[in-house]
mmCIF file of C-alpha atoms in Angstrom:
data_model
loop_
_atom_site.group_PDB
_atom_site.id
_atom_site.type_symbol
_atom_site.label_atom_id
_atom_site.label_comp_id
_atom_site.label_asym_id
_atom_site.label_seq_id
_atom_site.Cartn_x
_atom_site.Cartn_y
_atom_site.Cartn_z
ATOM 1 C CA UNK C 31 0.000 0.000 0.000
ATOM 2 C CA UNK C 32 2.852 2.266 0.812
ATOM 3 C CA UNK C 33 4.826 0.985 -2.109
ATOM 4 C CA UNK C 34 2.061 2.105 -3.951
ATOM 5 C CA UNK C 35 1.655 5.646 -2.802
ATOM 6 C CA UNK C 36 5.166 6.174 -2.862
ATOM 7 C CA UNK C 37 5.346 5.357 -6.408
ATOM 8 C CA UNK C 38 2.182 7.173 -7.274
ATOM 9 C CA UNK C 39 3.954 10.334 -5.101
ATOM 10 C CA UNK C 40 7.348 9.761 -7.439
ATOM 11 C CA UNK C 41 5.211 9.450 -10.785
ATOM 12 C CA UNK C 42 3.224 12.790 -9.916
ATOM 13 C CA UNK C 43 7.007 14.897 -9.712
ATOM 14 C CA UNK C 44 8.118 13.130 -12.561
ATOM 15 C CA UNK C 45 5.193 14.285 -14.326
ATOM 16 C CA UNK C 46 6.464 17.684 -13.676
ATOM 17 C CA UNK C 47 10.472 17.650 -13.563
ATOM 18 C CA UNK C 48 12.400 14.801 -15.649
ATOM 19 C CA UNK C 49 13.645 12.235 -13.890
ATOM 20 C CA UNK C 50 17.305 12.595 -14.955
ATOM 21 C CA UNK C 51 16.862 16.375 -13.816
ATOM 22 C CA UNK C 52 15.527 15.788 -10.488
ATOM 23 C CA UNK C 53 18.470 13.141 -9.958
ATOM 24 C CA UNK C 54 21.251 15.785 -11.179
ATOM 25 C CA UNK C 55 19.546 18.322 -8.702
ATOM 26 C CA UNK C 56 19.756 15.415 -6.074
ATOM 27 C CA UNK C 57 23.918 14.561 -7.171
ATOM 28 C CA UNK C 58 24.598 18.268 -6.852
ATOM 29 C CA UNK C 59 23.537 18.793 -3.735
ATOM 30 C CA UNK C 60 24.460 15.338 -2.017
ATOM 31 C CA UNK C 61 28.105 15.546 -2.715
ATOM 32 C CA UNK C 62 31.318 16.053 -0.442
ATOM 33 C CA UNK C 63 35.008 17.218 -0.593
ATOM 34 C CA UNK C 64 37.083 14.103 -1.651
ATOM 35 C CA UNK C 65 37.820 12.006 1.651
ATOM 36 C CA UNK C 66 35.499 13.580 3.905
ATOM 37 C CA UNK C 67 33.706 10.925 5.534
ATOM 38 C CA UNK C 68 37.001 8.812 5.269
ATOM 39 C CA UNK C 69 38.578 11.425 7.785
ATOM 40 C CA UNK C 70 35.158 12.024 9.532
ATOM 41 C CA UNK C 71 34.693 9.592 12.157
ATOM 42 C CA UNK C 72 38.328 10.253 13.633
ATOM 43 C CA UNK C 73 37.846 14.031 13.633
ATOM 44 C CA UNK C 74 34.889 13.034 15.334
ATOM 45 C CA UNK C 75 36.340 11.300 17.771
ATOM 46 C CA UNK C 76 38.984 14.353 18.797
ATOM 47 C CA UNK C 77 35.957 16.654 19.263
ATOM 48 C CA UNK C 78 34.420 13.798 21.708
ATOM 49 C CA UNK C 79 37.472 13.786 23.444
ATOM 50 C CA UNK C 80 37.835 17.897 23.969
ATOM 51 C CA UNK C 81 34.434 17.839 24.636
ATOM 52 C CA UNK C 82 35.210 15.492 27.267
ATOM 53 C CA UNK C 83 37.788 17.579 28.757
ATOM 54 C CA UNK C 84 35.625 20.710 29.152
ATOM 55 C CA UNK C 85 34.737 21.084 32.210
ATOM 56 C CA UNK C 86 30.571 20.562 33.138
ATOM 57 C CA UNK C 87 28.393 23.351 33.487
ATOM 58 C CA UNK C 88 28.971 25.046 36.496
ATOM 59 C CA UNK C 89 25.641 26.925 38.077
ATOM 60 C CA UNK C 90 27.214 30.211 37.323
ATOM 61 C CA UNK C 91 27.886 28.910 33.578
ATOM 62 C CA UNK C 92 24.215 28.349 33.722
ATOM 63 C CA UNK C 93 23.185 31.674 35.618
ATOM 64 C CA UNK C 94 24.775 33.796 32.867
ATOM 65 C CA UNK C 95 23.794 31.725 30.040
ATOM 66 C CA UNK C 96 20.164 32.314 31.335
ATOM 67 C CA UNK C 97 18.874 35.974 30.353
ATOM 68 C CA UNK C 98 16.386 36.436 33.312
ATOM 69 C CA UNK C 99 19.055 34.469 35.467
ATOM 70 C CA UNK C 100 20.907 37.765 34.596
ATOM 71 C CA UNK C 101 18.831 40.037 35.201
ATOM 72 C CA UNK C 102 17.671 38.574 38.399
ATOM 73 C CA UNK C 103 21.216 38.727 39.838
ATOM 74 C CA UNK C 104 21.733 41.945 38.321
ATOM 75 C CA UNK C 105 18.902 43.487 40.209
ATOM 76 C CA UNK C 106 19.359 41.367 43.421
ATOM 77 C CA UNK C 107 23.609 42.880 43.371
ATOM 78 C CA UNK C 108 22.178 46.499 43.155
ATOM 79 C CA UNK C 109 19.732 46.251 45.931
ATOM 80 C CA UNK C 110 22.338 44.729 48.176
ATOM 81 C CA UNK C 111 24.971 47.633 46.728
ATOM 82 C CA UNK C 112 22.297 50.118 47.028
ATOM 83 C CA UNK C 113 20.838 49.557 50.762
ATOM 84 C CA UNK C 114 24.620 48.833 51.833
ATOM 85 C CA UNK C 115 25.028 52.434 50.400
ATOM 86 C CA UNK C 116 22.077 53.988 51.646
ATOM 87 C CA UNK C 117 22.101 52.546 55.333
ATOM 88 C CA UNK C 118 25.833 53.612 55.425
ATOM 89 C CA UNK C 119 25.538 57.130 54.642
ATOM 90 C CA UNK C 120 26.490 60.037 57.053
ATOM 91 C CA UNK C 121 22.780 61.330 57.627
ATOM 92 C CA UNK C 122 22.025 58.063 58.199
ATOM 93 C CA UNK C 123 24.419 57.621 60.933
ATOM 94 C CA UNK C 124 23.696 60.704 62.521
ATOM 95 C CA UNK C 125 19.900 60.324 62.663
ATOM 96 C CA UNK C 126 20.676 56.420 63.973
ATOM 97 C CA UNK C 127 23.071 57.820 66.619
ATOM 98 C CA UNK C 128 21.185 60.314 68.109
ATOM 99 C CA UNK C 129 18.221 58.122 68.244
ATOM 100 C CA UNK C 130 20.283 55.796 70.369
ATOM 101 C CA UNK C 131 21.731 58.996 72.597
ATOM 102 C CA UNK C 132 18.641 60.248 73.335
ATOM 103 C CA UNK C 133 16.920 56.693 74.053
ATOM 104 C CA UNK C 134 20.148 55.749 76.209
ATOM 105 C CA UNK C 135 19.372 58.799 78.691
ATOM 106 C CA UNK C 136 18.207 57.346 81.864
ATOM 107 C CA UNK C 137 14.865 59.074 83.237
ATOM 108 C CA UNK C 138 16.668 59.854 86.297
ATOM 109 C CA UNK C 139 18.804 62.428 84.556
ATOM 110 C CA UNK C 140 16.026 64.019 82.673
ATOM 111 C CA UNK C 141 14.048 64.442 85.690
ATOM 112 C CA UNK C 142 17.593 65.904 87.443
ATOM 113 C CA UNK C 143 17.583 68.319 84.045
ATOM 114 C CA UNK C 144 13.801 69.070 84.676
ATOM 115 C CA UNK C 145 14.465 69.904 87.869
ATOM 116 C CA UNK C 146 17.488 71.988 87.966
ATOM 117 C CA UNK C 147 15.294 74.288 84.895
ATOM 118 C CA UNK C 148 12.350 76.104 87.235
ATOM 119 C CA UNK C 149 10.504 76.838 84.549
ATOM 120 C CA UNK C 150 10.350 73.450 83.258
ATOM 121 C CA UNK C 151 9.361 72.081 86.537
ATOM 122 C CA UNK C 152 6.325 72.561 86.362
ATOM 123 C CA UNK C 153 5.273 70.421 83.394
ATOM 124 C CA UNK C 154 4.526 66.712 84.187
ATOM 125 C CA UNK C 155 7.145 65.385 82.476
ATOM 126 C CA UNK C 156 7.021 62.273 83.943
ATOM 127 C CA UNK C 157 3.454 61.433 81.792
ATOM 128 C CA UNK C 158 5.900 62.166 78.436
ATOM 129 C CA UNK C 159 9.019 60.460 79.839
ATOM 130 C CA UNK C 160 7.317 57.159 81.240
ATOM 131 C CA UNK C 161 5.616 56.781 77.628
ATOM 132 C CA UNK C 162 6.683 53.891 75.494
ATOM 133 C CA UNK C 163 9.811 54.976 73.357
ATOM 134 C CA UNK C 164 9.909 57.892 74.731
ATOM 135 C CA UNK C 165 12.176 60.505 73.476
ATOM 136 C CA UNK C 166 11.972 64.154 73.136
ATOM 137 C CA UNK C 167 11.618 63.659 69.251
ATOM 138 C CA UNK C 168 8.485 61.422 69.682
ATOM 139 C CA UNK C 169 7.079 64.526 71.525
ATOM 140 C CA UNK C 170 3.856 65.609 69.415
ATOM 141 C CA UNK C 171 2.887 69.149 68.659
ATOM 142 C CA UNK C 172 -0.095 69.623 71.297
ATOM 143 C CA UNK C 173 2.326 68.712 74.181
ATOM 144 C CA UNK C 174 5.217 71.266 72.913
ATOM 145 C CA UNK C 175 2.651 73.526 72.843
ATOM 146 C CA UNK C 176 1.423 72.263 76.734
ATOM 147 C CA UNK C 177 5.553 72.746 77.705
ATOM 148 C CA UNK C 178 5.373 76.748 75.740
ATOM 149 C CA UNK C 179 1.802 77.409 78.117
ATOM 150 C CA UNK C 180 3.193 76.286 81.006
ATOM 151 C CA UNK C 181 6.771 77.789 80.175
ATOM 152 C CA UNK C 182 4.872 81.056 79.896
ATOM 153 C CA UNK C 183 2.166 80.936 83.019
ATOM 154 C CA UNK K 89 28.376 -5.191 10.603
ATOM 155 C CA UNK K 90 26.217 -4.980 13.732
ATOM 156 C CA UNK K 91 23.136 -3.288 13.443
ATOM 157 C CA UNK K 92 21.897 -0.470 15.226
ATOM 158 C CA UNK K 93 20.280 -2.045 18.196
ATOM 159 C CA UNK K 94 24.172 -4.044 18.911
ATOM 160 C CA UNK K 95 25.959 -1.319 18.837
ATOM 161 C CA UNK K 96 23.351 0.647 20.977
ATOM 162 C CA UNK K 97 23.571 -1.813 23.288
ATOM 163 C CA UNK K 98 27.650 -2.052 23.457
ATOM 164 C CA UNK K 99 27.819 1.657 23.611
ATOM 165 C CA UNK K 100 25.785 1.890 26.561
ATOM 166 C CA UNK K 101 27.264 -1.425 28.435
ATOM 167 C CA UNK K 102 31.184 -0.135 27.306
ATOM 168 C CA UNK K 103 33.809 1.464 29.144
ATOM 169 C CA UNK K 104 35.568 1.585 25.453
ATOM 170 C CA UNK K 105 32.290 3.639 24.223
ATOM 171 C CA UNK K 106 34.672 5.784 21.507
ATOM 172 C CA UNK K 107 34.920 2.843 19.333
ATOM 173 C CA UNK K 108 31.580 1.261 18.894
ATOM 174 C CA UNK K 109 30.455 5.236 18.684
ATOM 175 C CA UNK K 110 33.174 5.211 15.793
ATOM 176 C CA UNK K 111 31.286 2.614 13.883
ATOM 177 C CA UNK K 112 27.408 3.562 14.782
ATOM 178 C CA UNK K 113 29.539 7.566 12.869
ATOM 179 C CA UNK K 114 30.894 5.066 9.500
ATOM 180 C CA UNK K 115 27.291 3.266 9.364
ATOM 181 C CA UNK K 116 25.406 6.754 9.432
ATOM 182 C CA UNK K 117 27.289 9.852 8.838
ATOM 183 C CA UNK K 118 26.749 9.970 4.914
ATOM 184 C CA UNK K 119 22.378 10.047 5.429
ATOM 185 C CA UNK K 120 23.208 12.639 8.279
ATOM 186 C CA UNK K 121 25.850 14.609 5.867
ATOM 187 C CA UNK K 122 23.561 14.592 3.007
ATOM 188 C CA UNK K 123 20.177 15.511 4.673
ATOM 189 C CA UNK K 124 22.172 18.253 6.564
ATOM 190 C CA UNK K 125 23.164 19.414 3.265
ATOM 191 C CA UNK K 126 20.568 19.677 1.195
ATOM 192 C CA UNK K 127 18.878 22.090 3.942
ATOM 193 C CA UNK K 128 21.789 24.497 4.025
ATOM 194 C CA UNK K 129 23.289 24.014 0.526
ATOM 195 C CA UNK K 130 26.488 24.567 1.708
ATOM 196 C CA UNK K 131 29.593 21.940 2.614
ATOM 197 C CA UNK K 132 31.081 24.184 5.665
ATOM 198 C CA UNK K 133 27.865 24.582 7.184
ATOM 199 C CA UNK K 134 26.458 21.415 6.659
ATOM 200 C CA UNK K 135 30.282 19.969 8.194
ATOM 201 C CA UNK K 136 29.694 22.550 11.457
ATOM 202 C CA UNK K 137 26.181 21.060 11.762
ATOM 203 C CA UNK K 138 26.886 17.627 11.293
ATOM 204 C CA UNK K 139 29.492 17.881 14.093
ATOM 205 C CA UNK K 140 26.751 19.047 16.276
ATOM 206 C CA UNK K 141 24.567 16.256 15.771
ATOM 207 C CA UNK K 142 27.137 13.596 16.233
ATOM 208 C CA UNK K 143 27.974 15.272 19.769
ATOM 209 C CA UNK K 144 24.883 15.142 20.411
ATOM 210 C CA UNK K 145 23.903 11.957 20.179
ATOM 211 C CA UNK K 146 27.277 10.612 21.607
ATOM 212 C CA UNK K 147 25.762 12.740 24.789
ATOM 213 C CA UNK K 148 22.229 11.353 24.794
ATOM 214 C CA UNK K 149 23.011 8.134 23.590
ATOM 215 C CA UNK K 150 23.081 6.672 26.744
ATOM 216 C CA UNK K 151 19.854 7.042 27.781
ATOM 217 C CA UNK K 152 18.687 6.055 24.328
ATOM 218 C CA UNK K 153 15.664 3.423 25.058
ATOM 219 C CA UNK K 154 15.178 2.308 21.417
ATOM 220 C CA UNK K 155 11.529 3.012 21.316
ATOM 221 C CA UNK K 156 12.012 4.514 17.862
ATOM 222 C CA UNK K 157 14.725 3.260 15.332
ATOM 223 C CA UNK K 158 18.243 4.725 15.802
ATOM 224 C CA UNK K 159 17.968 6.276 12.152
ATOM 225 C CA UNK K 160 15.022 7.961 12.690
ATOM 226 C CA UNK K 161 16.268 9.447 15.749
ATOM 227 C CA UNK K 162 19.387 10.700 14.441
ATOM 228 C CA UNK K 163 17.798 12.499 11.534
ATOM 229 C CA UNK K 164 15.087 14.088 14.207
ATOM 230 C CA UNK K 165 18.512 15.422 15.571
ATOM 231 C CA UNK K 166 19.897 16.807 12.519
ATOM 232 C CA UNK K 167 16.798 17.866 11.284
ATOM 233 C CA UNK K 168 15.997 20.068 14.715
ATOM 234 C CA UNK K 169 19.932 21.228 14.727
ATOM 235 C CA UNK K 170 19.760 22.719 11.016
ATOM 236 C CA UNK K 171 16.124 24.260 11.404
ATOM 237 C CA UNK K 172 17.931 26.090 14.809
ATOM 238 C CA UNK K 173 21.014 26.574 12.535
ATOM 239 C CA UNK K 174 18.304 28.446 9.484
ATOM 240 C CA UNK K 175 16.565 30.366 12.350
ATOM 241 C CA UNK K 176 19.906 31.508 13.766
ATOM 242 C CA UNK K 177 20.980 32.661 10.241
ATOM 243 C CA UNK K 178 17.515 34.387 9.318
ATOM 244 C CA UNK K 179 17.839 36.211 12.680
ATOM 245 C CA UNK K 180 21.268 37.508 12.089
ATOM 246 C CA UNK K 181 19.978 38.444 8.747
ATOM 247 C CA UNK K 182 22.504 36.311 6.947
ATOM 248 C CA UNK K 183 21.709 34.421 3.473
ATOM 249 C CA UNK K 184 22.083 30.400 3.067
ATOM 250 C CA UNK K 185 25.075 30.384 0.367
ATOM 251 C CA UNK K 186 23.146 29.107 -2.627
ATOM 252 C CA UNK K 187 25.248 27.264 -5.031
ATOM 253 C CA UNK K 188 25.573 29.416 -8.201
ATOM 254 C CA UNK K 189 23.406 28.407 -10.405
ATOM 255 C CA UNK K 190 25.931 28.165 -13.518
ATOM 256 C CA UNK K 191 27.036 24.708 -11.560
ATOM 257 C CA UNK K 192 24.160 23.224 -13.931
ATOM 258 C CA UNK K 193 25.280 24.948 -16.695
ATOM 259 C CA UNK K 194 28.914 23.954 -15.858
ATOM 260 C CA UNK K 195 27.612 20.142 -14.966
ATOM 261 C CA UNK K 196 25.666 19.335 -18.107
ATOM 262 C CA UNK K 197 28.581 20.254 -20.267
ATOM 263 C CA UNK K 198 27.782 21.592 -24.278
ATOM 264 C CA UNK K 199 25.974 18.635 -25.379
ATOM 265 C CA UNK K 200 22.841 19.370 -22.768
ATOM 266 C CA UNK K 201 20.114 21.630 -25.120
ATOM 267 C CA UNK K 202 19.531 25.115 -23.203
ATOM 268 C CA UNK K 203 15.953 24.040 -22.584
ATOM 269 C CA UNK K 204 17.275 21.509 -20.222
ATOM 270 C CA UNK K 205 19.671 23.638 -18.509
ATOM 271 C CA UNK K 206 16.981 26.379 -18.046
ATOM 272 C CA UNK K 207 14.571 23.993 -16.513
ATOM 273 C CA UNK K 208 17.598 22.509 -14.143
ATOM 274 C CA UNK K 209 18.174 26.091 -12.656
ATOM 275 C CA UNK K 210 14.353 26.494 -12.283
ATOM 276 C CA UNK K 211 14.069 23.345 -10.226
ATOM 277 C CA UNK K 212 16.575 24.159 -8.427
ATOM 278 C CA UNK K 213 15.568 27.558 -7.361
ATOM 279 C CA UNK K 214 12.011 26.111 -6.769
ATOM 280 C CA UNK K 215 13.465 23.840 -4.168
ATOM 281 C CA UNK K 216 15.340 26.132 -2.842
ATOM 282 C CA UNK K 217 12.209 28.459 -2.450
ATOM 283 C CA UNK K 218 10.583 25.826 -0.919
ATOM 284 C CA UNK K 219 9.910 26.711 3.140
ATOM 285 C CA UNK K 220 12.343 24.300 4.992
ATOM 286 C CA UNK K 221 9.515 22.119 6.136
ATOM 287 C CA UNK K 222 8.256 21.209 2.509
ATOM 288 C CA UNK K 223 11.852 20.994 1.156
ATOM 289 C CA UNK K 224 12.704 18.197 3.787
ATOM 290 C CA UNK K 225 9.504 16.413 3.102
ATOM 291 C CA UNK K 226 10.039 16.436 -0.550
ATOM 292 C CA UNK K 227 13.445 15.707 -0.508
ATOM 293 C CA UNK K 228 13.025 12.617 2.508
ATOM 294 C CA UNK K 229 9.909 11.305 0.292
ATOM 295 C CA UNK K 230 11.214 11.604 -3.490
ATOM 296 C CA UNK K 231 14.866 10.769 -3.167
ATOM 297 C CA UNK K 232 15.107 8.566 -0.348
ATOM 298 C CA UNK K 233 11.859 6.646 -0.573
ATOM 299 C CA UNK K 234 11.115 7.312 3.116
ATOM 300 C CA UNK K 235 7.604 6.392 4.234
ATOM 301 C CA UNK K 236 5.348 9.190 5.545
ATOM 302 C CA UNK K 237 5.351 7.812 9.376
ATOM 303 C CA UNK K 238 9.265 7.700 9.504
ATOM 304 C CA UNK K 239 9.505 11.314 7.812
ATOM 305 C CA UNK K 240 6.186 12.591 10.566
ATOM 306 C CA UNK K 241 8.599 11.136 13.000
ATOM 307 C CA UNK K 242 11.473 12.893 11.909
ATOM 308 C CA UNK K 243 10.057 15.967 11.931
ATOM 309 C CA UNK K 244 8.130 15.808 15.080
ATOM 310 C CA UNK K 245 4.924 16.069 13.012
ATOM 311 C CA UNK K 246 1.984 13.785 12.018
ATOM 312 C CA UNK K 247 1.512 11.701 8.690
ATOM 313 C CA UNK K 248 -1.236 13.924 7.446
ATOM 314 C CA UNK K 249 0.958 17.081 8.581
ATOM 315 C CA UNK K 250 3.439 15.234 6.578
ATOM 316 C CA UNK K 251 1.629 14.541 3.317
ATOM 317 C CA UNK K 252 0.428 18.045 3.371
ATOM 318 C CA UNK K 253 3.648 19.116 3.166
ATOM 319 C CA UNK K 254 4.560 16.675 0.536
ATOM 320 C CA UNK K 255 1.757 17.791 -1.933
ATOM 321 C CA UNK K 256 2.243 21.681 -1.213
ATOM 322 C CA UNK K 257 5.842 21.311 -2.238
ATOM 323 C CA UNK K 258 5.687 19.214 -5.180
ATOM 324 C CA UNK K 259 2.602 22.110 -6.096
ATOM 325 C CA UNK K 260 4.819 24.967 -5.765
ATOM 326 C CA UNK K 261 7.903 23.321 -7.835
ATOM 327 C CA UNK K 262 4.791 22.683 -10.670
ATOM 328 C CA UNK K 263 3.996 26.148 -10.417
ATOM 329 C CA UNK K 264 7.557 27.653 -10.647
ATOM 330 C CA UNK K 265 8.554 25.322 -13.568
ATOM 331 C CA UNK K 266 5.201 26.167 -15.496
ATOM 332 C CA UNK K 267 5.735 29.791 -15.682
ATOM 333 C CA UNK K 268 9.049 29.081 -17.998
#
């Protein structure tokens, strides 16, 4: 049955294209330098073998043979760089430090401050200081104003 | 010499794999050279390509279960490696090297009538036109008598994908050769 058809397919070209034309096409384009597969198989065989030799794949190989690989470790290097950069920068610091100083200050010296200033006396610091993270930075606007009043009465 | 299956078999059970791979390259290399070749129309580039496939399968060969015949396999290889090695070329925006077309001329020495010569160059530009799909088909089916399931499994298609492709090549060469 297949026989068949693939006569009937070869009869159909030939009824197109000459046979002897279609088999000069085929010679032209099927040949190959003189001794080529003679020296084939041992060339062959020396690619194998450097082949061999390379060394595997290594994950890095693979990373940066792998275009989102590369740009996910590109953009994962620059975060790092960048908050390394950003967390290390003088303002930074400073704002870190005295956040620390003024959180280190034991109550007992602020109230000692307080008390050696008169005119602070009076305020009830303790309500401010005895807040959680307390700190004269967390102080909010309506108290400052409280301190001013009662700087002023 | 031993067929396929053997030599599968020794490769894979060997510690000496380079020489039964050595033999399974004499048995085969010619089909692989010449399919290769008639693709890319060019000897340095069907060479590079060839090398390809051969690495391949000496990397995959172990794992090779024989559920398809070796030869079929192999040519799935090259055919997959020269329709990467086409797209790679279109995308660079590089031309296959045709063959120049006085080779017929130069071939079928004084004797051939011009007629004949001017229909050899048409045929060969129509296959040459051909998209690389039909060209494969035509040339796998015409000139090396391959049945449609072995080409559909070559080419990763089915038998009717295959015979499609037959007919709409050999349509397209009788189209080009009519309009001389």
């Amino acid at each position: 049955m297949e026989r068949e058809s693939l006569q009937q397919d070869q009869e159909w070209v030939e009824s197109i294209v000459k046979k002897d034309q279609l088999n000069r096409f085929n010679l032209t384009n099927t040949d190959a330098p003189f001794n080529y597969f003679e020296s084939f198989p041992e060339k062959m065989n020396k690619r194998i073998q450097l082949e061999n030799n390379k060394p595997k794949n290594s994950i890095l190989k693979i990373i940066f043979l792998n275009p989102y690989a590369k740009i996910a470790v590109a953009a994962t290097f620059i975060l790092i760089l960048g908050g390394t950069y950003l967390y290390n920068t003088p303002s930074t610091k400073k704002a870190v430090s005295e956040q620390i100083s003024l959180q280190e200050i034991p109550n007992e010296e602020i109230i000692n401050y307080v008390n050696n200033n008169e005119s602070i006396a009076e305020i009830d610091l303790d309500l401010v200081i005895n807040k959680e993270n307390a700190s004269l930075e967390n102080l909010e606007e309506i108290e400052i104003q409280n301190i001013q009043k009662a700087i002023i009465q | 010499m031993s067929s396929d299956q053997e030599l599968i078999i020794q490769f894979q059970q060997s510690i000496n794999k380079e020489a039964v791979f050595t033999q399974l390259v004499q048995k085969h290399q010619q089909k692989v050279y010449y399919q290769i070749k008639r693709m890319v129309l060019n000897h340095a580039d069907a060479d590079d390509i060839a090398q390809l496939v051969w690495i391949k399968v000496w990397n995959k060969l172990d794992g090779f279960k024989m559920e398809s015949e070796f030869s079929t396999w192999i040519f799935r290889i090259a055919y997959n490696e020269t329709l990467n090695f086409i797209q790679k070329q279109k995308k660079q925006g590089g031309k296959l090297s045709n063959d120049d077309l006085n080779t017929y001329e130069n071939a079928s020495g004084s004797s051939d009538e011009p007629k004949s010569t001017e229909i050899q160059i048409a045929l060969d530009s129509a296959i040459k036109q051909l998209p690389e799909k039909q060209r494969i088909v035509f040339m796998l089916r015409y000139f090396d008598n391959y049945d449609y399931e072995k080409i559909a499994g070559i080419m990763g298609t089915t038998v009717g994908g295959a015979k499609a492709n037959f007919h709409q090549a050999v349509k397209k060469i009788e189209k080009f050769v009519k309009k001389l």
